[in-house]
């Protein structure tokens, strides 16, 4: 037995019977409709504050890395491909963009000799 109750607030309640147990799960929906669109030329500017947050936080709290950030952003935002390409980049490509930007920011920070990246 498996039952899904759809909620408008972005969550599903899933109830499933597994042998003698009943599992009740609250599952976050992935948003596909109504996602915000970020153009290719705006991607770096949009990602910069997110990458700063990723760099500046303690590992045990919040974001769990570049892949986690890419998946979270991809749920509500569609990132357009390059100028002459139609469609949107995949979460894996977004992850690569985040890694590239993080490396650049860490390199700048090291060259500047600063302990924190200015916000």
PDB file of C-alpha atoms in Angstrom:
ATOM      1  CA  UNK A   1       0.000   0.000   0.000  1.00  0.00           C
ATOM      2  CA  UNK A   2       1.248   3.483  -0.870  1.00  0.00           C
ATOM      3  CA  UNK A   3      -0.706   6.743  -0.558  1.00  0.00           C
ATOM      4  CA  UNK A   4       0.407  10.218  -1.568  1.00  0.00           C
ATOM      5  CA  UNK A   5      -1.327  13.353  -0.306  1.00  0.00           C
ATOM      6  CA  UNK A   6      -0.365  16.356  -2.389  1.00  0.00           C
ATOM      7  CA  UNK A   7       0.054  19.658  -0.563  1.00  0.00           C
ATOM      8  CA  UNK A   8       0.171  23.080  -2.219  1.00  0.00           C
ATOM      9  CA  UNK A   9       2.945  24.308   0.056  1.00  0.00           C
ATOM     10  CA  UNK A  10       5.598  22.291  -1.756  1.00  0.00           C
ATOM     11  CA  UNK A  11       5.472  19.104   0.314  1.00  0.00           C
ATOM     12  CA  UNK A  12       3.910  15.675  -0.121  1.00  0.00           C
ATOM     13  CA  UNK A  13       2.902  13.377   2.673  1.00  0.00           C
ATOM     14  CA  UNK A  14       3.597   9.810   1.624  1.00  0.00           C
ATOM     15  CA  UNK A  15       2.198   6.895   3.587  1.00  0.00           C
ATOM     16  CA  UNK A  16       3.394   3.401   2.727  1.00  0.00           C
ATOM     17  CA  UNK A  17       2.997   0.023   4.338  1.00  0.00           C
ATOM     18  CA  UNK A  18       6.165  -2.074   4.449  1.00  0.00           C
ATOM     19  CA  UNK A  19       5.461  -5.502   5.916  1.00  0.00           C
ATOM     20  CA  UNK A  20       4.211  -4.791   9.470  1.00  0.00           C
ATOM     21  CA  UNK A  21       5.295  -1.125   9.510  1.00  0.00           C
ATOM     22  CA  UNK A  22       3.667   2.002   8.216  1.00  0.00           C
ATOM     23  CA  UNK A  23       6.083   4.690   7.073  1.00  0.00           C
ATOM     24  CA  UNK A  24       4.891   8.288   6.985  1.00  0.00           C
ATOM     25  CA  UNK A  25       7.198  10.581   5.054  1.00  0.00           C
ATOM     26  CA  UNK A  26       7.122  14.318   4.548  1.00  0.00           C
ATOM     27  CA  UNK A  27       8.829  14.836   1.194  1.00  0.00           C
ATOM     28  CA  UNK A  28       9.809  18.177  -0.305  1.00  0.00           C
ATOM     29  CA  UNK A  29       8.567  18.543  -3.862  1.00  0.00           C
ATOM     30  CA  UNK A  30      10.930  19.531  -6.609  1.00  0.00           C
ATOM     31  CA  UNK A  31       9.637  22.674  -8.269  1.00  0.00           C
ATOM     32  CA  UNK A  32       9.477  22.443 -12.051  1.00  0.00           C
ATOM     33  CA  UNK A  33       6.757  24.970 -12.832  1.00  0.00           C
ATOM     34  CA  UNK A  34       7.223  28.634 -12.169  1.00  0.00           C
ATOM     35  CA  UNK A  35      10.959  28.513 -11.617  1.00  0.00           C
ATOM     36  CA  UNK A  36      12.862  31.755 -11.784  1.00  0.00           C
ATOM     37  CA  UNK A  37      15.095  32.012 -14.872  1.00  0.00           C
ATOM     38  CA  UNK A  38      18.692  33.262 -14.680  1.00  0.00           C
ATOM     39  CA  UNK A  39      20.306  34.212 -17.987  1.00  0.00           C
ATOM     40  CA  UNK A  40      23.766  32.872 -18.811  1.00  0.00           C
ATOM     41  CA  UNK A  41      25.322  36.353 -18.611  1.00  0.00           C
ATOM     42  CA  UNK A  42      23.868  36.812 -15.088  1.00  0.00           C
ATOM     43  CA  UNK A  43      24.863  33.406 -13.721  1.00  0.00           C
ATOM     44  CA  UNK A  44      28.131  34.385 -12.020  1.00  0.00           C
ATOM     45  CA  UNK A  45      26.595  37.470 -10.418  1.00  0.00           C
ATOM     46  CA  UNK A  46      23.646  35.429  -9.156  1.00  0.00           C
ATOM     47  CA  UNK A  47      25.817  32.601  -7.780  1.00  0.00           C
ATOM     48  CA  UNK A  48      28.412  34.834  -6.061  1.00  0.00           C
ATOM     49  CA  UNK A  49      26.514  35.424  -2.771  1.00  0.00           C
ATOM     50  CA  UNK A  50      25.639  31.718  -2.555  1.00  0.00           C
ATOM     51  CA  UNK A  51      29.262  30.684  -3.048  1.00  0.00           C
ATOM     52  CA  UNK A  52      30.380  33.229  -0.437  1.00  0.00           C
ATOM     53  CA  UNK A  53      27.938  31.659   2.001  1.00  0.00           C
ATOM     54  CA  UNK A  54      29.288  28.219   1.119  1.00  0.00           C
ATOM     55  CA  UNK A  55      32.892  29.352   1.733  1.00  0.00           C
ATOM     56  CA  UNK A  56      32.168  31.285   4.909  1.00  0.00           C
ATOM     57  CA  UNK A  57      30.153  28.766   6.892  1.00  0.00           C
ATOM     58  CA  UNK A  58      31.150  26.004   9.235  1.00  0.00           C
ATOM     59  CA  UNK A  59      31.022  22.556   7.672  1.00  0.00           C
ATOM     60  CA  UNK A  60      28.562  21.111  10.183  1.00  0.00           C
ATOM     61  CA  UNK A  61      25.822  23.697   9.527  1.00  0.00           C
ATOM     62  CA  UNK A  62      23.763  24.720   6.499  1.00  0.00           C
ATOM     63  CA  UNK A  63      24.955  23.845   3.011  1.00  0.00           C
ATOM     64  CA  UNK A  64      26.739  20.543   2.653  1.00  0.00           C
ATOM     65  CA  UNK A  65      28.885  21.394  -0.361  1.00  0.00           C
ATOM     66  CA  UNK A  66      28.724  22.411  -3.987  1.00  0.00           C
ATOM     67  CA  UNK A  67      26.526  19.503  -5.110  1.00  0.00           C
ATOM     68  CA  UNK A  68      24.014  20.190  -2.348  1.00  0.00           C
ATOM     69  CA  UNK A  69      23.906  23.881  -3.289  1.00  0.00           C
ATOM     70  CA  UNK A  70      23.460  23.068  -6.995  1.00  0.00           C
ATOM     71  CA  UNK A  71      20.552  20.717  -6.260  1.00  0.00           C
ATOM     72  CA  UNK A  72      18.840  23.222  -3.957  1.00  0.00           C
ATOM     73  CA  UNK A  73      19.157  26.068  -6.459  1.00  0.00           C
ATOM     74  CA  UNK A  74      18.046  23.881  -9.374  1.00  0.00           C
ATOM     75  CA  UNK A  75      14.728  23.177  -7.621  1.00  0.00           C
ATOM     76  CA  UNK A  76      13.556  26.761  -7.868  1.00  0.00           C
ATOM     77  CA  UNK A  77      15.780  28.346 -10.523  1.00  0.00           C
ATOM     78  CA  UNK A  78      16.416  27.475 -14.160  1.00  0.00           C
ATOM     79  CA  UNK A  79      19.833  28.586 -15.424  1.00  0.00           C
ATOM     80  CA  UNK A  80      19.912  29.241 -19.163  1.00  0.00           C
ATOM     81  CA  UNK A  81      22.651  27.726 -21.299  1.00  0.00           C
ATOM     82  CA  UNK A  82      25.110  29.907 -23.246  1.00  0.00           C
ATOM     83  CA  UNK A  83      24.228  32.699 -25.695  1.00  0.00           C
ATOM     84  CA  UNK A  84      23.605  30.563 -28.774  1.00  0.00           C
ATOM     85  CA  UNK A  85      22.178  27.538 -26.973  1.00  0.00           C
ATOM     86  CA  UNK A  86      18.572  26.893 -26.042  1.00  0.00           C
ATOM     87  CA  UNK A  87      17.459  25.232 -22.841  1.00  0.00           C
ATOM     88  CA  UNK A  88      18.818  25.084 -19.325  1.00  0.00           C
ATOM     89  CA  UNK A  89      21.930  23.622 -17.722  1.00  0.00           C
ATOM     90  CA  UNK A  90      21.754  20.449 -15.652  1.00  0.00           C
ATOM     91  CA  UNK A  91      22.410  20.328 -11.891  1.00  0.00           C
ATOM     92  CA  UNK A  92      25.754  18.679 -12.693  1.00  0.00           C
ATOM     93  CA  UNK A  93      26.763  21.582 -14.948  1.00  0.00           C
ATOM     94  CA  UNK A  94      25.586  24.036 -12.320  1.00  0.00           C
ATOM     95  CA  UNK A  95      27.748  22.208  -9.774  1.00  0.00           C
ATOM     96  CA  UNK A  96      30.757  22.619 -12.091  1.00  0.00           C
ATOM     97  CA  UNK A  97      30.033  26.357 -12.375  1.00  0.00           C
ATOM     98  CA  UNK A  98      29.833  26.651  -8.572  1.00  0.00           C
ATOM     99  CA  UNK A  99      33.129  24.766  -8.124  1.00  0.00           C
ATOM    100  CA  UNK A 100      34.838  27.005 -10.696  1.00  0.00           C
ATOM    101  CA  UNK A 101      33.539  30.169  -9.015  1.00  0.00           C
ATOM    102  CA  UNK A 102      34.522  28.892  -5.557  1.00  0.00           C
ATOM    103  CA  UNK A 103      38.085  28.185  -6.746  1.00  0.00           C
ATOM    104  CA  UNK A 104      38.357  31.683  -8.235  1.00  0.00           C
ATOM    105  CA  UNK A 105      37.082  33.292  -5.038  1.00  0.00           C
ATOM    106  CA  UNK A 106      39.409  31.258  -2.825  1.00  0.00           C
ATOM    107  CA  UNK A 107      42.341  32.139  -5.085  1.00  0.00           C
ATOM    108  CA  UNK A 108      41.447  35.861  -4.870  1.00  0.00           C
ATOM    109  CA  UNK A 109      41.128  35.631  -1.107  1.00  0.00           C
ATOM    110  CA  UNK A 110      44.514  33.943  -0.835  1.00  0.00           C
ATOM    111  CA  UNK A 111      46.146  36.537  -3.094  1.00  0.00           C
ATOM    112  CA  UNK A 112      44.600  39.402  -1.133  1.00  0.00           C
ATOM    113  CA  UNK A 113      45.701  37.851   2.139  1.00  0.00           C
ATOM    114  CA  UNK A 114      42.275  38.407   3.634  1.00  0.00           C
ATOM    115  CA  UNK A 115      40.559  36.089   6.072  1.00  0.00           C
ATOM    116  CA  UNK A 116      37.035  36.855   4.848  1.00  0.00           C
ATOM    117  CA  UNK A 117      35.555  37.641   1.473  1.00  0.00           C
ATOM    118  CA  UNK A 118      33.750  41.006   1.655  1.00  0.00           C
ATOM    119  CA  UNK A 119      29.971  40.759   1.241  1.00  0.00           C
TER     120      UNK A 119
END
